[in-house]
Coordinates of C-alpha atoms and ligand atoms in Angstrom, one line a residue:
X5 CA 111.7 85.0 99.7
X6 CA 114.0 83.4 97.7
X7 CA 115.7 80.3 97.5
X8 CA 117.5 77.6 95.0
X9 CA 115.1 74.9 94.2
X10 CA 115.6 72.3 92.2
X11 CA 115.0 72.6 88.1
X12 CA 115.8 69.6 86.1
X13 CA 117.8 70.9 82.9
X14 CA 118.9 74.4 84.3
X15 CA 122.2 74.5 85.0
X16 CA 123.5 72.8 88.3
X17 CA 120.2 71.7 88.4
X18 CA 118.8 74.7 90.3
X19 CA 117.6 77.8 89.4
X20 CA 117.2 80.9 92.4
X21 CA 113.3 82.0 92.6
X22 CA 110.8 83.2 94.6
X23 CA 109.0 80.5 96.9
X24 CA 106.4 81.3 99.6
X25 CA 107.5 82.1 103.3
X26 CA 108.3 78.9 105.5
X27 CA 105.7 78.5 107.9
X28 CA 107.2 77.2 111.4
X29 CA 105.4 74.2 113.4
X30 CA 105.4 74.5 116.8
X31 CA 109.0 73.3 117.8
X32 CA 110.4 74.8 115.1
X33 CA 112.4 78.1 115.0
X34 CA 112.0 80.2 111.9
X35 CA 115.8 81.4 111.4
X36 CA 117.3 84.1 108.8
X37 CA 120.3 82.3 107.3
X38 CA 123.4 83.6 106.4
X39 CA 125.7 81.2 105.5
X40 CA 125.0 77.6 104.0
X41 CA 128.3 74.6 103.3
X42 CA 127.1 72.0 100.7
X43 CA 128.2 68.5 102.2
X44 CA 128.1 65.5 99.4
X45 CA 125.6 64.1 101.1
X46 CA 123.3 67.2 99.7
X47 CA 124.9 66.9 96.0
X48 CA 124.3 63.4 96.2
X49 CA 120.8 64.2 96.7
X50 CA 119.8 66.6 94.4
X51 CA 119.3 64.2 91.8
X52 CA 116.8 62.2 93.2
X53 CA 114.9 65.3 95.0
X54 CA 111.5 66.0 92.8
X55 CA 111.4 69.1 90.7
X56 CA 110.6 72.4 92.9
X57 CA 112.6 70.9 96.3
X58 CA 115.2 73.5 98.2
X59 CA 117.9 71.4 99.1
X60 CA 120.6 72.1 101.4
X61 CA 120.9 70.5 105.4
X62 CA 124.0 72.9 107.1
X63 CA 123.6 76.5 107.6
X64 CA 124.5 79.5 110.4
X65 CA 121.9 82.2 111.0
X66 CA 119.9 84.5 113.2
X67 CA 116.2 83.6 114.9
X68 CA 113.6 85.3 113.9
X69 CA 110.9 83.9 115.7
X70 CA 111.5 80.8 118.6
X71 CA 109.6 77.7 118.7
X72 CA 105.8 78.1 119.3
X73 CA 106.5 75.4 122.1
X74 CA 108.8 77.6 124.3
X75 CA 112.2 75.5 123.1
X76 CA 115.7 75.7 121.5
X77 CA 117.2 79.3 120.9
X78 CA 115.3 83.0 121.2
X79 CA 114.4 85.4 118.6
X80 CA 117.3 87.7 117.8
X81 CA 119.9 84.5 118.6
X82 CA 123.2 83.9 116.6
X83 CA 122.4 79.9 115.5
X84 CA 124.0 76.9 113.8
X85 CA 121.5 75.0 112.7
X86 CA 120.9 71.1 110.5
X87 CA 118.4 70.1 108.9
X88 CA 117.7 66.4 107.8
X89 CA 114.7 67.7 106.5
X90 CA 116.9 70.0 103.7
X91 CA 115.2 74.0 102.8
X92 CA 118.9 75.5 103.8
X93 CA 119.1 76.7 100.4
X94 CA 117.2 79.7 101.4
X95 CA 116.6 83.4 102.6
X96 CA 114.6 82.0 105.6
X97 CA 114.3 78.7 107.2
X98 CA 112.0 76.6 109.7
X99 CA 114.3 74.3 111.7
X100 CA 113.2 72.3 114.6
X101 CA 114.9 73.6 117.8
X102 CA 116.7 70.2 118.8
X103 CA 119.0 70.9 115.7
X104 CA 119.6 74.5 115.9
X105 CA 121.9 75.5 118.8
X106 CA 123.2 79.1 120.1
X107 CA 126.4 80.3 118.8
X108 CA 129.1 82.6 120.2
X109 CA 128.7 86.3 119.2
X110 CA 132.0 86.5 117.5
X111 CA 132.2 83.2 115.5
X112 CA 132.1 84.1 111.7
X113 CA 129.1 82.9 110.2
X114 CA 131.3 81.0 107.2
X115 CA 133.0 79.1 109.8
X116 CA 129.4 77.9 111.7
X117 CA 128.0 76.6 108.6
X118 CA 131.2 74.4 108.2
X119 CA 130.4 72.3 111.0
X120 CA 127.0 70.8 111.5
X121 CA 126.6 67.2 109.4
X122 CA 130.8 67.0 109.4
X123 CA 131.8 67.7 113.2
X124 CA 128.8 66.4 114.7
X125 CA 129.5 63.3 112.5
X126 CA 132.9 63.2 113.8
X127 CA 132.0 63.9 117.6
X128 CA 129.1 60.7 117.7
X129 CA 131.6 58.6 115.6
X130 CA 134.5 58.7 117.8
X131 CA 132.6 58.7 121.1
X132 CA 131.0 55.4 119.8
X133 CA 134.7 53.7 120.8
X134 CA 133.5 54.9 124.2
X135 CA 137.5 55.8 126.0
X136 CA 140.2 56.1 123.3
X137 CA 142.9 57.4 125.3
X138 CA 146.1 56.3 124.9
X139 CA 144.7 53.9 121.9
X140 CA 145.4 53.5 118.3
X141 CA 142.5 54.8 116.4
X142 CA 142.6 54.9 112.3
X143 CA 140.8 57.2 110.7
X144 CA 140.9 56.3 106.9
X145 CA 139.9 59.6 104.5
X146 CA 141.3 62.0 107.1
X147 CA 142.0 65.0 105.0
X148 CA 138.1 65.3 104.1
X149 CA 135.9 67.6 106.7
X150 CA 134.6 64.7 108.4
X151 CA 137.7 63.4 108.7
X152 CA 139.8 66.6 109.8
X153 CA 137.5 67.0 112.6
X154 CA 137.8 63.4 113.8
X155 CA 141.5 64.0 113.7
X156 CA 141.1 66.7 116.7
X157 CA 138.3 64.9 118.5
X158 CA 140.4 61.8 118.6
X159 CA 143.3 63.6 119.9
X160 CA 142.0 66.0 122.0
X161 CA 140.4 62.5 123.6
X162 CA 143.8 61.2 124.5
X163 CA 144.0 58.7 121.1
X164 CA 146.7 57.8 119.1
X165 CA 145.3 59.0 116.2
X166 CA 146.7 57.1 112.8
X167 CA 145.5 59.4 109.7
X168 CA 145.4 57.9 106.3
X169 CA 145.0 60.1 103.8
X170 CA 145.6 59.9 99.6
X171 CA 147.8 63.6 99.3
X172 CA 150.9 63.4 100.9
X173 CA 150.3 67.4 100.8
X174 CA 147.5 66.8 103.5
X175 CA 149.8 64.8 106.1
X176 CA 151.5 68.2 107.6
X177 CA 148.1 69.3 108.9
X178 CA 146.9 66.3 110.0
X179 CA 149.7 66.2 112.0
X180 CA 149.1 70.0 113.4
X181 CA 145.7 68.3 114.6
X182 CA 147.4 65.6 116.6
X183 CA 147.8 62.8 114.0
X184 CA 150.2 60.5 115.5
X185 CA 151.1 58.8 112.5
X186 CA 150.3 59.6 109.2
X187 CA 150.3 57.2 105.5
X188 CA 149.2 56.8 102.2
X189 CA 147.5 54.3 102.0
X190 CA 146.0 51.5 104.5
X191 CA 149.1 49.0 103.1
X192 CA 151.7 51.5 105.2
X193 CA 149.9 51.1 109.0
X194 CA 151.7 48.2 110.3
X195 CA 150.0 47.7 113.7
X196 CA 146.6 46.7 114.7
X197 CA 144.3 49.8 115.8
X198 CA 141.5 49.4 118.5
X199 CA 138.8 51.6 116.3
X200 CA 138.5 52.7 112.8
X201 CA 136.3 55.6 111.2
X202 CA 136.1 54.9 107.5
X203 CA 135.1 57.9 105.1
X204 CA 136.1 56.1 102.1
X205 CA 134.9 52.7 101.7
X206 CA 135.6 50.1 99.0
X207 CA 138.9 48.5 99.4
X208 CA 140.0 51.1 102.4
X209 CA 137.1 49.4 104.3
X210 CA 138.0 46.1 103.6
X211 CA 141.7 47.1 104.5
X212 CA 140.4 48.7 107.6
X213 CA 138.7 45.4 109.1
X214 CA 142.1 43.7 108.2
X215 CA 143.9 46.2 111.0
X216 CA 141.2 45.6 113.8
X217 CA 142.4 44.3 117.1
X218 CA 140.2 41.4 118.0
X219 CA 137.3 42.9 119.4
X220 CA 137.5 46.1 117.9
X221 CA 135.2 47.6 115.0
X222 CA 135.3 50.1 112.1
X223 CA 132.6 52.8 111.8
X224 CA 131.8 52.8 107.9
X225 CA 130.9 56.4 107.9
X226 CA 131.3 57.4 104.5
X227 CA 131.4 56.1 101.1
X228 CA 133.5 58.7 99.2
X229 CA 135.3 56.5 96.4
X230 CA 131.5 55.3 95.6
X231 CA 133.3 51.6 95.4
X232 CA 131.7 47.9 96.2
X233 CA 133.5 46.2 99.1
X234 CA 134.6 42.5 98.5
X235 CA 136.3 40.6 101.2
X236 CA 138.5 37.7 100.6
X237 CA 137.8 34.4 101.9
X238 CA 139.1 34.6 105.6
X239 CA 138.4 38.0 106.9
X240 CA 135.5 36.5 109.0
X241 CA 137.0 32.5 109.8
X242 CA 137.3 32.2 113.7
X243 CA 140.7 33.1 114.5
X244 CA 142.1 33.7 118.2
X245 CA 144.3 36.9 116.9
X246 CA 141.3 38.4 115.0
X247 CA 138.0 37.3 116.6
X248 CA 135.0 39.6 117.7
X249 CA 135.9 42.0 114.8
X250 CA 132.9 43.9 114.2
X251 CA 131.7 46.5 110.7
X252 CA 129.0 49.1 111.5
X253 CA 127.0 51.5 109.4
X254 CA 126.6 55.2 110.7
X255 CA 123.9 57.8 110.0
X256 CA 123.7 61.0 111.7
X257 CA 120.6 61.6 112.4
X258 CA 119.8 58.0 114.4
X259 CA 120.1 59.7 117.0
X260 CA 117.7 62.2 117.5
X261 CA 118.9 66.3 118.8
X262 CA 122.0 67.5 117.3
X263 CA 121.6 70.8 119.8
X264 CA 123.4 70.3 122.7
X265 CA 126.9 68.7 120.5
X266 CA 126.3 71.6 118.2
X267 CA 126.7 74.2 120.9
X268 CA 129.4 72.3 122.0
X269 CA 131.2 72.1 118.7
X270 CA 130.5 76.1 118.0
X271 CA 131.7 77.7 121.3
X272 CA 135.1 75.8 120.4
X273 CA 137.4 78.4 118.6
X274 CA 140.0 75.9 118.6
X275 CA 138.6 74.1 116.3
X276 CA 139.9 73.4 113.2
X277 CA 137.4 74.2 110.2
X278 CA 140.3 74.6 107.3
X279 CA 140.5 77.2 104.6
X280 CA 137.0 78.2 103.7
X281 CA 136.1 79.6 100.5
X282 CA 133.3 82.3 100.7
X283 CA 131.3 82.9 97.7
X284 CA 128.0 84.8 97.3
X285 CA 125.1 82.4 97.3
X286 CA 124.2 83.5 93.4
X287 CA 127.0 81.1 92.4
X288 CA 125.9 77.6 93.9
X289 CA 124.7 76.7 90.7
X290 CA 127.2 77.6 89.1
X291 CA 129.4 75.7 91.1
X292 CA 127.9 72.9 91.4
X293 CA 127.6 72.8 87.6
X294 CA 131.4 72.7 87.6
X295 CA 132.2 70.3 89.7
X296 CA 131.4 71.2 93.1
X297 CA 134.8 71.1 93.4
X298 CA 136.2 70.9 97.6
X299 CA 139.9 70.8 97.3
X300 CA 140.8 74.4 98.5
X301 CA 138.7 73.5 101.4
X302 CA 135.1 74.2 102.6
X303 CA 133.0 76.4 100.1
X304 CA 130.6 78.1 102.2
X305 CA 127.9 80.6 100.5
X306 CA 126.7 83.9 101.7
X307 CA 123.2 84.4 101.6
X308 CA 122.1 87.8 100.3
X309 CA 119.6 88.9 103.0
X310 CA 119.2 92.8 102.7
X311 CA 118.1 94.7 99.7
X312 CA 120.8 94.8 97.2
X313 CA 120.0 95.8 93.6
X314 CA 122.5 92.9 91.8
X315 CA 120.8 90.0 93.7
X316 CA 117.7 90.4 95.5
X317 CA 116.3 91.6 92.4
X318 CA 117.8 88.9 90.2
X319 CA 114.7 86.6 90.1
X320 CA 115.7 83.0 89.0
X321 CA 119.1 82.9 87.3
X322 CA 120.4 82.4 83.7
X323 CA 120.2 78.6 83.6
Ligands
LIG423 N1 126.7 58.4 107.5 C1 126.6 59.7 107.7 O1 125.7 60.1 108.5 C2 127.5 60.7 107.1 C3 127.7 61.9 107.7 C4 128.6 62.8 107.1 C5 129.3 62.4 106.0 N2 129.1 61.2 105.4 C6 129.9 60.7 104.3 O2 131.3 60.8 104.7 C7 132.1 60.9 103.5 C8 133.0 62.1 103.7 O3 132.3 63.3 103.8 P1 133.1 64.7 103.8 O4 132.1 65.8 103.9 O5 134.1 64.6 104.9 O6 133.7 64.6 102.4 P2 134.8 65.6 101.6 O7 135.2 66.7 102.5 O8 134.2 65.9 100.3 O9 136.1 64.7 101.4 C9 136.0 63.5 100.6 C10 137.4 62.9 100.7 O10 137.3 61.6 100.1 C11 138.6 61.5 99.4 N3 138.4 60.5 98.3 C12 137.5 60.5 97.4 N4 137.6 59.5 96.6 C13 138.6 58.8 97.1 C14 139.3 57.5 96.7 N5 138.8 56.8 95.6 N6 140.3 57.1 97.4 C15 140.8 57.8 98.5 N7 140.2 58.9 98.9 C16 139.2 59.4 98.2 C17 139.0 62.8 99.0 O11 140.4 62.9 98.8 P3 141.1 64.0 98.0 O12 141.0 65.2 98.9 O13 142.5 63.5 97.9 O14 140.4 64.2 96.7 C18 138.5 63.7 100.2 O15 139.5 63.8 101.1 C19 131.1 61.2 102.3 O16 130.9 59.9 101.7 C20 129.8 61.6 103.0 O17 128.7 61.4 102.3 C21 128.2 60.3 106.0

């Protein structure tokens, strides 16, 4: 089959090639995919992975064989699918069944591959604050597609959901999720909150913790301006007004099977993915080697499954 693995000096890194068949364990499904979305958490990784590794963690496909242990979906199933593990960058993939969940006949396959690491992010983040409703919850990098989706689960939960994010342009839509209030920057929210999500970090984090109630804490879930956080003397000196503030790290996958929120997440049509650019999967390195550039919203590749002369037959790309 073939997939993009990763080749130091070719451009994006990656060069398209033929690699041997995945071979499933026994609770793993062997899937067809047909759709992958990048996240930056699999850019960020391409530079460490060793020469020769198929990156890539999201994807939308169809079984073609079900786990050898009788679990997850059956051969011949419309899936969504995550893999910590990456090999999404691929003609065919082995996924274990717990992160590969059923999908509605009719949902486009661009639009499943949008949601697995972002959505499922967004759904364990906000029910970490256990019940929001009617409470002011700040979620700080909301235009980015962890944050768009923790803009509807927050509000479909009953929050008051206060969105901060950078482009002004983004605030209309945030508020077509069910933003409640919408700003800038942190300096513009001018009343506590009783939870934060924080896709930013740096100085938003910092700024975040300054807007806690006492008790509440802020879910450092993402690190997008790749900044150090430094907090002034104070933030953590016993105060009535601000006491039992808490910080807390995230990661996905510390909670084992992703199938059951999946399934959730994909039989939703309400939803919210945002504008999704399709490409053909020949052009992730090429993409990649410009930029990787998100702000049109999702890009989501088409794998090229079926015999077709201009890119089955390709063998590895011009690099
Ligand atoms: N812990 C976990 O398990 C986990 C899971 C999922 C995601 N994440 C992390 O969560 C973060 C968001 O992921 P995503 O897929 O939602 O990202 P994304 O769609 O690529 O969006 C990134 C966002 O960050 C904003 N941004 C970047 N630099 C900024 C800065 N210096 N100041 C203010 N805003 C800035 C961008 O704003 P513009 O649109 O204005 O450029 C954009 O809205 C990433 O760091 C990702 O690695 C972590």
């Amino acid at each position: 089959m073939l997939a993009w693995t990763t080749t130091p000096g070719s451009r994006g890194g990656l060069t398209l090639r033929e690699v041997p068949e995945p071979v499933p364990l026994p609770h793993e499904v062997l899937v067809q995919v047909e759709a992958f979305a990048p996240n930056p958490g699999d850019l960020a990784a391409l530079a460490e992975a060793p020469a020769g590794t198929i990156p890539g963690w999201d994807g939308s496909g169809v079984v073609l064989e079900s786990a050898a242990d009788g679990r997850g979906p059956r051969a011949g199933e419309r899936v969504v699918f995550l893999g910590l593990a990456a090999r999404g960058w691929a003609q065919r993939r082995a996924v274990p069944s717990a992160m590969c969940a059923a999908a509605p006949a009719d949902a486009p396959w661009e639009r499943l591959a949008t949601l697995p690491v972002p959505a499922t992010s967004a759904l364990r983040a906000v029910r970490r604050f256990g019940s929001v409703l009617g409470r002011r919850l700040l979620i700080v990098g909301a235009a980015s597609a962890v944050g768009r989706f923790a803009v509807q689960l927050a509000a479909r939960s009953g929050a008051r959901v206060v969105a901060v994010a950078r482009d002004e342009r983004r605030h209309a839509d945030l508020r077509r999720l069910g933003a409640y209030e919408t700003h800038t920057a942190l300096a513009a929210v001018s009343s506590r909150v009783h939870g934060a999500i924080d896709l930013i970090g740096g100085q938003h984090l910092v700024d975040a913790y300054a807007l806690l109630e006492p008790g509440a804490t802020v879910i450092a879930l993402g690190h997008a301006a790749g900044a150090d956080e430094h907090f002034p003397y104070g933030a953590f000196v016993a105060d009535p007004a601000t006491s039992d503030r808490s910080i807390t790290s995230f990661f996905l996958g510390s909670e084992p099977d992703l199938a059951d929120e999946m399934a959730y997440l994909a039989a939703d049509p309400s939803l919210d993915t945002g504008d999704i650019d399709a490409r053909p999967w020949t052009e992730l390195a090429t993409w990649i080697d410009a930029g990787a550039e998100r702000r049109s919203g999702r890009v989501v590749f088409r794998v090229a499954n079926r015999t077709d002369p201009g890119q089955q037959k390709a063998g590895p790309t011009k690099t």
